[in-house]
Coordinates of C-alpha atoms and ligand atoms in Angstrom, one line a residue:
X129 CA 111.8 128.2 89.8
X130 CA 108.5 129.9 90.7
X131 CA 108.0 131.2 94.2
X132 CA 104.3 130.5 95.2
X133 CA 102.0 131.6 98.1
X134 CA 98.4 129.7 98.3
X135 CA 96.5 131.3 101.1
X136 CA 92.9 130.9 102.4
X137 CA 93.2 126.5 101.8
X138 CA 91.7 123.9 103.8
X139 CA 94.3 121.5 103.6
X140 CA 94.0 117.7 104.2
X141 CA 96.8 116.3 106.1
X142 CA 97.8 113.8 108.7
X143 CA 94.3 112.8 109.8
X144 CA 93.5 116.7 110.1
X145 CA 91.6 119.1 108.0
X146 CA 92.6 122.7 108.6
X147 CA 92.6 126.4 106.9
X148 CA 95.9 127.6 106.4
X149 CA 98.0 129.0 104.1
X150 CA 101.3 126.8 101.9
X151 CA 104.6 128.5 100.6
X152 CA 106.0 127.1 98.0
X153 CA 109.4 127.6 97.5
X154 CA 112.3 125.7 94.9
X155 CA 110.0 123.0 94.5
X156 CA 109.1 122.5 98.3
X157 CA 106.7 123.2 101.0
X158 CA 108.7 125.6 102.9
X159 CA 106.1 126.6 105.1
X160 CA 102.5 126.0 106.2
X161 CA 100.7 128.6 108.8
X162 CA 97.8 130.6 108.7
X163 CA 97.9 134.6 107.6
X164 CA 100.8 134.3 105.3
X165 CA 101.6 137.7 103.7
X166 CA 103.1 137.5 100.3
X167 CA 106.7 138.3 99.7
X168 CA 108.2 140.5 96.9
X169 CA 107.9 138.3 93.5
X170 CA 105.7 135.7 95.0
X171 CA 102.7 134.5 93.0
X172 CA 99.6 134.5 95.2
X173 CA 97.4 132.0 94.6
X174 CA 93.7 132.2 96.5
X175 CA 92.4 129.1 96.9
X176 CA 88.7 130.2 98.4
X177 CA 88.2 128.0 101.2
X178 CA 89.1 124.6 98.2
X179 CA 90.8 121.5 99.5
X180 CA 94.6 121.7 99.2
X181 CA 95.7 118.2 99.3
X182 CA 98.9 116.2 98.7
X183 CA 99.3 114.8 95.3
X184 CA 98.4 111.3 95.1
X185 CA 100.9 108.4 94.6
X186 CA 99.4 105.8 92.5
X187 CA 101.3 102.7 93.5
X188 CA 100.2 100.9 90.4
X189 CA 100.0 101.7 86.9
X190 CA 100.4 100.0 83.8
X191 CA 101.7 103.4 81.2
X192 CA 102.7 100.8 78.5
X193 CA 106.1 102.1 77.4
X194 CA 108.0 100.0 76.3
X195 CA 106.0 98.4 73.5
X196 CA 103.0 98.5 74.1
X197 CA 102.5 102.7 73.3
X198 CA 100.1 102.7 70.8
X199 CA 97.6 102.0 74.2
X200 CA 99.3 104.9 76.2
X201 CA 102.8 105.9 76.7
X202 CA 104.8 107.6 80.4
X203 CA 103.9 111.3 78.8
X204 CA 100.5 110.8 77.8
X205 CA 99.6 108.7 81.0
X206 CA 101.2 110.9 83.6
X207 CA 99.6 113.7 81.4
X208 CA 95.7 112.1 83.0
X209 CA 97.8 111.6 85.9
X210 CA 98.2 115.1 87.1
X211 CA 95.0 116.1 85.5
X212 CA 93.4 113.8 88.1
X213 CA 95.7 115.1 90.9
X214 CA 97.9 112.3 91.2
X215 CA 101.3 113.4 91.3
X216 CA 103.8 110.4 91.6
X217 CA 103.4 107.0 90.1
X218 CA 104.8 103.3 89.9
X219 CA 104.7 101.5 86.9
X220 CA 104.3 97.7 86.2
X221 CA 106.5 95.8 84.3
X222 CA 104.3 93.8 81.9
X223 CA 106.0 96.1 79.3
X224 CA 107.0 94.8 75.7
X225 CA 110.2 93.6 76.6
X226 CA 109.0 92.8 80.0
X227 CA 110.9 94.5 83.3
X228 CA 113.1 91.7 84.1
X229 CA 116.7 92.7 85.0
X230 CA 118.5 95.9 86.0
X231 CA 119.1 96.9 82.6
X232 CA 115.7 96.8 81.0
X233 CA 114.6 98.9 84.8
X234 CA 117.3 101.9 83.7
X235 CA 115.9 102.1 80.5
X236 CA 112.6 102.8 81.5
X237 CA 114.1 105.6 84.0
X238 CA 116.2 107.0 81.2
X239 CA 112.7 107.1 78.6
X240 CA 110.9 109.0 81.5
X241 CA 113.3 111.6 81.9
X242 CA 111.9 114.6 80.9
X243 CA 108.9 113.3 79.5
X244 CA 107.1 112.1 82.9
X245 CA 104.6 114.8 84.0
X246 CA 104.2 113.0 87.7
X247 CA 107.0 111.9 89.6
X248 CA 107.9 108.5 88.9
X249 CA 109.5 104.8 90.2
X250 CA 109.5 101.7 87.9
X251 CA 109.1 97.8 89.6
X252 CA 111.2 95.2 88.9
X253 CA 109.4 92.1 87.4
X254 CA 109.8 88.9 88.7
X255 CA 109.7 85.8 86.0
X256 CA 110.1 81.7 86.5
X257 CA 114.1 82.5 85.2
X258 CA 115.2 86.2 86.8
X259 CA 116.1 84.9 90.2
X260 CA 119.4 86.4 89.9
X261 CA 118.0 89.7 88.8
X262 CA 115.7 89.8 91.7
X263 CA 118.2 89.3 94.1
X264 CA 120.6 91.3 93.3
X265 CA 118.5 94.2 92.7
X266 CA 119.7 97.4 94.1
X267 CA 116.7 98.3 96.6
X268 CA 117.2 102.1 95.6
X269 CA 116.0 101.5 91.9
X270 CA 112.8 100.3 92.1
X271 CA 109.8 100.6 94.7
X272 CA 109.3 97.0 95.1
X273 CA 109.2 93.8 92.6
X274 CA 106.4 92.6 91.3
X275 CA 105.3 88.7 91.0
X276 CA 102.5 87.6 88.7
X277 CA 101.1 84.6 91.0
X278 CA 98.2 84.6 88.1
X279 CA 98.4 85.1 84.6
X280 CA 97.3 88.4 83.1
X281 CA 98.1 90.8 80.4
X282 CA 101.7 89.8 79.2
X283 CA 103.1 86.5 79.9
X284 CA 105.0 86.3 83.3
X285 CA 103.2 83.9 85.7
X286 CA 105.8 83.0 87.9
X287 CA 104.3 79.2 88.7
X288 CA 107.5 77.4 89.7
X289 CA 107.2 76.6 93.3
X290 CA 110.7 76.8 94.0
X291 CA 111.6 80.3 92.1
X292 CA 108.3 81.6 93.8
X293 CA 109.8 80.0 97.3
X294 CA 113.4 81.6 96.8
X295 CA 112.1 85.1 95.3
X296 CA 110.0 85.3 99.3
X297 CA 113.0 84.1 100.8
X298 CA 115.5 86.8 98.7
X299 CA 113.8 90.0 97.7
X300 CA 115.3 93.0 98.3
X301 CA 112.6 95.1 98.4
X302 CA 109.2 94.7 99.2
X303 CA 107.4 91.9 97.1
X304 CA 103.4 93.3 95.1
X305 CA 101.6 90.4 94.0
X306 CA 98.9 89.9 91.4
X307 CA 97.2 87.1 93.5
X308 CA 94.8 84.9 91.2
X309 CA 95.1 81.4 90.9
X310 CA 95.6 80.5 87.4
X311 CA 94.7 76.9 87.4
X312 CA 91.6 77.8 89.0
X313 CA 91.1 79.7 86.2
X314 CA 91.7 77.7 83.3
X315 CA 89.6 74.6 84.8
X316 CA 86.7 77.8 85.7
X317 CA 87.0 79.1 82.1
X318 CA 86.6 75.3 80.1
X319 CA 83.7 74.7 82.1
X320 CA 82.1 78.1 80.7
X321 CA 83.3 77.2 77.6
X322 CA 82.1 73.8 77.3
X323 CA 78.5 74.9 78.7
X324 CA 77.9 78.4 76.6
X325 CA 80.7 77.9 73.3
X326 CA 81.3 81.0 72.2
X327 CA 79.0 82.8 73.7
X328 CA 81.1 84.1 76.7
X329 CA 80.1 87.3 78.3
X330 CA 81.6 90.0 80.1
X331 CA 79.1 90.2 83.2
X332 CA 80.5 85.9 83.3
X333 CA 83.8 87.5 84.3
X334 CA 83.6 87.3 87.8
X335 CA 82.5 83.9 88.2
X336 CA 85.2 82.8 85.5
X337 CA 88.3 84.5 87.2
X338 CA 86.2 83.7 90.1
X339 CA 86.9 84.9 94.2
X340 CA 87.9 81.2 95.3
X341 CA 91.0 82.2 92.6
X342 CA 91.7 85.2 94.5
X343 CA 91.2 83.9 97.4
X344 CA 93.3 80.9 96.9
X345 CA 96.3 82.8 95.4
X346 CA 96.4 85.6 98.3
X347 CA 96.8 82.9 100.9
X348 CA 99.4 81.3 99.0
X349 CA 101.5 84.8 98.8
X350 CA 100.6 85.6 102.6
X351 CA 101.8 81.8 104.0
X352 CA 105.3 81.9 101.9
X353 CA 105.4 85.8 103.5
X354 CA 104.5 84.8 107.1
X355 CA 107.1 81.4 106.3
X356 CA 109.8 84.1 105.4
X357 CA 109.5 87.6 106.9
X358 CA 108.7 88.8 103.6
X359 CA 107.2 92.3 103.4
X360 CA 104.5 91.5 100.9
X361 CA 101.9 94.0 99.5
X362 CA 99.3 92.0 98.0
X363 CA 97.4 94.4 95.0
X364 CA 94.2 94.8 93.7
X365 CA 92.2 92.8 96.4
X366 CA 88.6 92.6 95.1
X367 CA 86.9 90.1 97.5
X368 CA 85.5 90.5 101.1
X369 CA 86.5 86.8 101.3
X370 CA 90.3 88.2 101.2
X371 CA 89.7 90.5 103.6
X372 CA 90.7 88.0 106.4
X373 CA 94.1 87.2 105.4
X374 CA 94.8 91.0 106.8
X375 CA 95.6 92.3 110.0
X376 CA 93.5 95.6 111.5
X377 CA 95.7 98.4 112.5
X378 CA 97.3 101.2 111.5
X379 CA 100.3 101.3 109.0
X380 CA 102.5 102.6 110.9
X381 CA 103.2 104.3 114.6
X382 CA 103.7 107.4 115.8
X383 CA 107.2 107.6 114.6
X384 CA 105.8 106.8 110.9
X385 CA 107.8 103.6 111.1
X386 CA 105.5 100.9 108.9
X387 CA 104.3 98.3 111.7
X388 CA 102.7 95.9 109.1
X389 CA 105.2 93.3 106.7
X390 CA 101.6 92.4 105.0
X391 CA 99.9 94.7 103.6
X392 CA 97.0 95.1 101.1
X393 CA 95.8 97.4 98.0
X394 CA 92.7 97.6 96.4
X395 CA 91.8 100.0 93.5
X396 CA 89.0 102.1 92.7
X397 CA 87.0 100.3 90.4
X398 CA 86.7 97.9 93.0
X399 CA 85.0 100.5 95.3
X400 CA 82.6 102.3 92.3
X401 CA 81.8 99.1 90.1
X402 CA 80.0 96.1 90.8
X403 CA 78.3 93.4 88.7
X404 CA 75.4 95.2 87.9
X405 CA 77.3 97.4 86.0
X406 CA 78.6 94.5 83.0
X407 CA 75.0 95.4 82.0
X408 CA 75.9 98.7 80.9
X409 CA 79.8 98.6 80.3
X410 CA 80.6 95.1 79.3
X411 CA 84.4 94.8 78.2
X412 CA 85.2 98.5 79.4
X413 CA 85.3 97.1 82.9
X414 CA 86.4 93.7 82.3
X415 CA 89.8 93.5 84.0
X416 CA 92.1 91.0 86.2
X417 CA 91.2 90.7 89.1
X418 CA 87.5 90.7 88.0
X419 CA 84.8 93.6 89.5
X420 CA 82.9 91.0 92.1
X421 CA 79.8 92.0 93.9
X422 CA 77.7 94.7 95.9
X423 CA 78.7 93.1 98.8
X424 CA 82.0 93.1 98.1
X425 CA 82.5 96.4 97.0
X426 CA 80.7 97.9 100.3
X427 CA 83.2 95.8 102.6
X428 CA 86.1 96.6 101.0
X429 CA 85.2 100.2 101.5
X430 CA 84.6 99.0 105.1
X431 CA 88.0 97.8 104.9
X432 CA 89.7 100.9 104.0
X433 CA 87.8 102.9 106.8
X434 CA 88.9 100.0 109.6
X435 CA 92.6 99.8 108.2
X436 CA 92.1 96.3 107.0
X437 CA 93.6 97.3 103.6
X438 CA 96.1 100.1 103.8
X439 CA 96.4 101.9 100.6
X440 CA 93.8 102.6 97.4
X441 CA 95.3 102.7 94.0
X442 CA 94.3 102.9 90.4
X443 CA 95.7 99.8 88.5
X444 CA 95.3 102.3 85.5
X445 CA 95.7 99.9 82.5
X446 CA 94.4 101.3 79.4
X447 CA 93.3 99.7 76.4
X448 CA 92.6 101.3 72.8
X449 CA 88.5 100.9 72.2
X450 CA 88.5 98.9 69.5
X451 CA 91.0 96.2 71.4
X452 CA 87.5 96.6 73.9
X453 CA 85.4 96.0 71.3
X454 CA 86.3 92.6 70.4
X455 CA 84.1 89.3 71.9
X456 CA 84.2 89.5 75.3
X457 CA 87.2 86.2 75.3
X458 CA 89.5 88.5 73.1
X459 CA 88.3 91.7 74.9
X460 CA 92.2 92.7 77.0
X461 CA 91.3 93.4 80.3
X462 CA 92.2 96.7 82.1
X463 CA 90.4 100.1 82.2
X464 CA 92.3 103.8 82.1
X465 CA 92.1 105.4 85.9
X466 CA 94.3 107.4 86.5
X467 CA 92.3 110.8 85.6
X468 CA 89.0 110.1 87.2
X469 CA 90.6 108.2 90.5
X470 CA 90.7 110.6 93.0
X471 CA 87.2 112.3 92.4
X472 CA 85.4 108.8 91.9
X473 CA 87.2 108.4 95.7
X474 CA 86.1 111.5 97.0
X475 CA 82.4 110.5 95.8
X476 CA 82.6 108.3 99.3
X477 CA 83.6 111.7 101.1
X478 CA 80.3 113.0 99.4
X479 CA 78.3 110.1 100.3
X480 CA 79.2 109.7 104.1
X481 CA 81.5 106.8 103.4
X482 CA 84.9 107.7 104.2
X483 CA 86.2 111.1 105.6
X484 CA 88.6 113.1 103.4
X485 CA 91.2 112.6 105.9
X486 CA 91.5 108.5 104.7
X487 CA 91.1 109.2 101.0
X488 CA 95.0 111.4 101.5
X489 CA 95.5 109.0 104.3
X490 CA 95.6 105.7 101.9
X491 CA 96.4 107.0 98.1
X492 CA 99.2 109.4 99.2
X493 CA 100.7 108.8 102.7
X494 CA 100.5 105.0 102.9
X495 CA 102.4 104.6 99.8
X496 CA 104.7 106.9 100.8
X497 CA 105.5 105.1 103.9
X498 CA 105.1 101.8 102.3
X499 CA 107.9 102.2 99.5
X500 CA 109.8 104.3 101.6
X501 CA 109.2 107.2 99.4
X502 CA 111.4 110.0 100.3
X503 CA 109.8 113.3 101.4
X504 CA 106.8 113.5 99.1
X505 CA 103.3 112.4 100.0
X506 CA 102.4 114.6 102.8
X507 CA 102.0 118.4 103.1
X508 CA 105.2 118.7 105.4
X509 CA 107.6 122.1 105.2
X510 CA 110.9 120.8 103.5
X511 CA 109.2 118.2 101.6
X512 CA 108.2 118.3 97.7
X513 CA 105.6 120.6 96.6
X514 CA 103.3 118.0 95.2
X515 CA 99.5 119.4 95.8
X516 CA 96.0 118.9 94.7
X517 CA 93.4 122.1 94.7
X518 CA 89.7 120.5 94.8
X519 CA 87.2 122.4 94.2
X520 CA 83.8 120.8 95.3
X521 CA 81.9 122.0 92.0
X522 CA 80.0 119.1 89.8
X523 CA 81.2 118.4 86.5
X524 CA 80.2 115.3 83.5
X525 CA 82.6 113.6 82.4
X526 CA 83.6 113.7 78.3
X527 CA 85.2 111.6 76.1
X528 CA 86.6 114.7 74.5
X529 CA 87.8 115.8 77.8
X530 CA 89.9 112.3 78.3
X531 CA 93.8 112.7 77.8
X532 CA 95.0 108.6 77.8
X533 CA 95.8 107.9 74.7
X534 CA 93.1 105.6 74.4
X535 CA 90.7 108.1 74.7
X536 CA 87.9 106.7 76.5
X537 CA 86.6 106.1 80.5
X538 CA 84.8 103.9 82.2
X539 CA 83.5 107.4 83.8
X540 CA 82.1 109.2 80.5
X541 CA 78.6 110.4 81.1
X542 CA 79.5 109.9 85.1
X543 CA 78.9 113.3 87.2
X544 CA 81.1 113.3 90.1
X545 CA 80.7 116.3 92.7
X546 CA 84.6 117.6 93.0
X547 CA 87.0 118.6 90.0
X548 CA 90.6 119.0 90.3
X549 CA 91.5 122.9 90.4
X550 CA 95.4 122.7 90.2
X551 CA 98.1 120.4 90.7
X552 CA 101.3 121.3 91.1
X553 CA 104.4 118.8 91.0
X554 CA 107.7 120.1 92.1
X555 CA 106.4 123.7 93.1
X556 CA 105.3 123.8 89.5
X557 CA 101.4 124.0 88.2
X558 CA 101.2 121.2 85.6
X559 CA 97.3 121.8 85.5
X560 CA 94.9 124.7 86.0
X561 CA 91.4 122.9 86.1
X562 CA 91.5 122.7 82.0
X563 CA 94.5 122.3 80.6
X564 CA 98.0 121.1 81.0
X565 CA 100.0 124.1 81.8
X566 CA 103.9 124.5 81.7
X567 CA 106.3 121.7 81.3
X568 CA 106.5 118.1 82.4
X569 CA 108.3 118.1 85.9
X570 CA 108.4 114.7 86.9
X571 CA 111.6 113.5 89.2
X572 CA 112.6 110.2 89.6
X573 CA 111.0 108.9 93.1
X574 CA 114.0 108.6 95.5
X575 CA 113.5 104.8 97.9
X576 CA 114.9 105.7 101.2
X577 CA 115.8 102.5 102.2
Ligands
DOR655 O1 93.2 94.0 84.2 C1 94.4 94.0 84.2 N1 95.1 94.7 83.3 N2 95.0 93.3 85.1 C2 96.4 93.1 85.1 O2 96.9 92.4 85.9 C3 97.1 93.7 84.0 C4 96.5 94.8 83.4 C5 97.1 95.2 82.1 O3 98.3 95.3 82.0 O4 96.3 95.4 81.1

């Protein structure tokens, strides 16, 4: 294992923003002062004044494998991944065969092995006939389970009141909901259909999977939480109109114990898109829950300044092109992330919108705390040496430059004012500012729980 010494950072940490200088040693932080002087066989590492932050944790990503790899698979996935600085990840279920009992869960820890170039933790998928499955999943093996309460890519809508009622009663683990209301939907959709035939468009998206869907789905997940103590983490919110289900307050006290059982996501196309930009993207940013408004969009960013929502996430769900080329009612809806994520957020440090301190603060510690990640998302001595080097130089995004296997972003032509330097993962650089370097050296995500 390399021995590492990065002096002269400003790291980003707690709430805090401070030079200083970070050991590395065996894969961990072992310490973090100021005026370090490098030991014998120690790689020095000057980081010039750059952020030095803790890798992200993406709490939700769709990476496809099983089944569904000729859109993007765990090793080229995590690959953008840590080329974007996020270091740690947790995959969906909505897999080809679909994440639905223990079994299916190892398997897709046993693929990863190896091949995972972020550290990584799979859900467990709820469906209208795994109830057994969910509870009597061990809570070690997976960060949470996730429940379809609307139906998107793959087909498991879980819409039978009483398997939805029992799996809020039972789970294990913390419950993450896809909250859209799917008969909304459909009655939303053949109204658009019957008025423009085939002539559906993407920029008709958000008024088809419309925000009284969201809205009405999200406070069907938070009533059957608050009826049974569930901890619920409600994804993707993309409305200000949702914003109200969610209490204001910090995640957790001083202690880091999580105060909330309710908690709420939202993802960063959410907080860089609106509807003026179907215009210009059509398809590429059509996804579920649909990119709303400019009003929207500026209160959920609100939101995540006044701990209304408590952690930011990618919901990285790539699509090959010419699956996005297709009329916009074939188009599959989902847009790659995970490489572009954390600059596109630090684009709100630029602008004045949110201090660096809550861009670590909600897509690396809150997950952390939230799935009870052990010892990784925060720059702590003894825990993992997962880091992201920033430097705070422009750079234009290319498709050349994009490593999902899809090969495409939303992004492409975008100019955003920070790159990603380095990231390491495990005490290891996995990327140097241009290239993959080394080996993958993903872990499995230990639950401490
Ligand atoms: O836009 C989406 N894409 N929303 C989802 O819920 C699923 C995801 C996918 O898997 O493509």
């Amino acid at each position: 294992m390399s021995r590492t010494l990065i002096v002269n950072a400003r790291l980003v940490n707690e709430g805090k923003e401070f030079e200083s200088d970070l050991r590395i040693e065996d894969g961990r932080i072992t310490r973090i002062a100021p005026q370090l002087s490098a030991q014998a066989g120690e790689q020095v590492v000057d980081a010039a004044g750059r952020w030095v932050l803790p890798g992200m944790i993406d709490d939700q990503v769709h990476f496809r494998e099983p089944g569904l790899t000729h859109k993007g698979d765990v090793a080229s996935e995590s690959a953008a991944a840590v080329a974007g600085g996020l270091t740690s990840f947790m995959d969906m279920p909505n897999t080809n065969p679909p994440t639905l009992d223990a079994a299916a869960l190892q398997a897709k820890y046993d693929a990863a092995n190896g091949r995972a170039w972020g550290n990584y933790g799979f859900y467990l998928g709820a469906s209208n006939d795994n109830l057994a499955a969910v509870q009597t999943l061990d809570p070690k093996t997976a960060p949470g389970i996730k429940v379809f309460m609307g139906a998107s890519t793959g087909n498991m809508l879980v819409d039978n009141p009483q398997t939805l009622d029992a799996i809020f009663r039972d789970a294990p683990t913390p419950i993450i909901t896809h909250c859209e209301d799917t008969p909304t939907i459909d009655a939303t959709l053949a109204e658009f259909k019957a008025k423009y035939g085939d002539a559906l468009t993407a920029d008709m998206h958000p008024d088809i999977r419309s925000r009284q869907a969201c809205l009405k789905s999200s406070e069907l997940a938070v009533s059957l939480a608050k009826k049974h103590g569930t901890r619920l983490h409600v994804l993707h919110i993309s409305t200000a109109d949702e914003l109200a289900l969610f209490e204001r307050g910090p995640l957790v006290d001083a202690g880091g114990k999580v105060l909330k059982r309710i908690t709420a996501e939202t993802c960063i196309h959410f907080l860089r898109f609106d509807r003026s930009d179907y215009a210009r993207l059509g398809n590429l940013i059509k996804c579920n829950p649909a990119i709303k408004d400019a009003n929207d969009r500026e209160a959920l960013i609100a939101a995540l300044a006044e701990d209304v929502i408590d952690v930011l996430a990618t919901d990285h769900a790539p699509h090959t092109w010419e699956e996005k080329q297709k009329p916009y009612a074939q188009a599959p809806s989902g847009l790659p992330l995970v490489q572009y994520a954390l600059v596109a957020a630090l684009e709100l440090v630029h602008e004045g919108k949110l201090p660096i301190t809550r861009i670590v603060q909600k897509f690396a510690h809150a997950p952390a705390q939230l799935f009870d990640v052990a010892q990784r998302g925060f720059l702590r001595e003894g825990y993992w040496a997962d880091l992201a080097m920033v430097d705070n130089t422009p750079f234009t995004v290319r498709r050349e430059d994009v490593l999902s296997k899809c090969g495409w972003s939303p992004f492409e032509g975008t100019t955003f004012r920070s790159r990603i330097a380095s990231t390491w993962v495990n005490g290891e650089q996995v990327w140097d500012g241009q290239r993959l370097v080394g080996a993958p050296q993903g872990q499995r995500l230990a639950f401490e729980r």
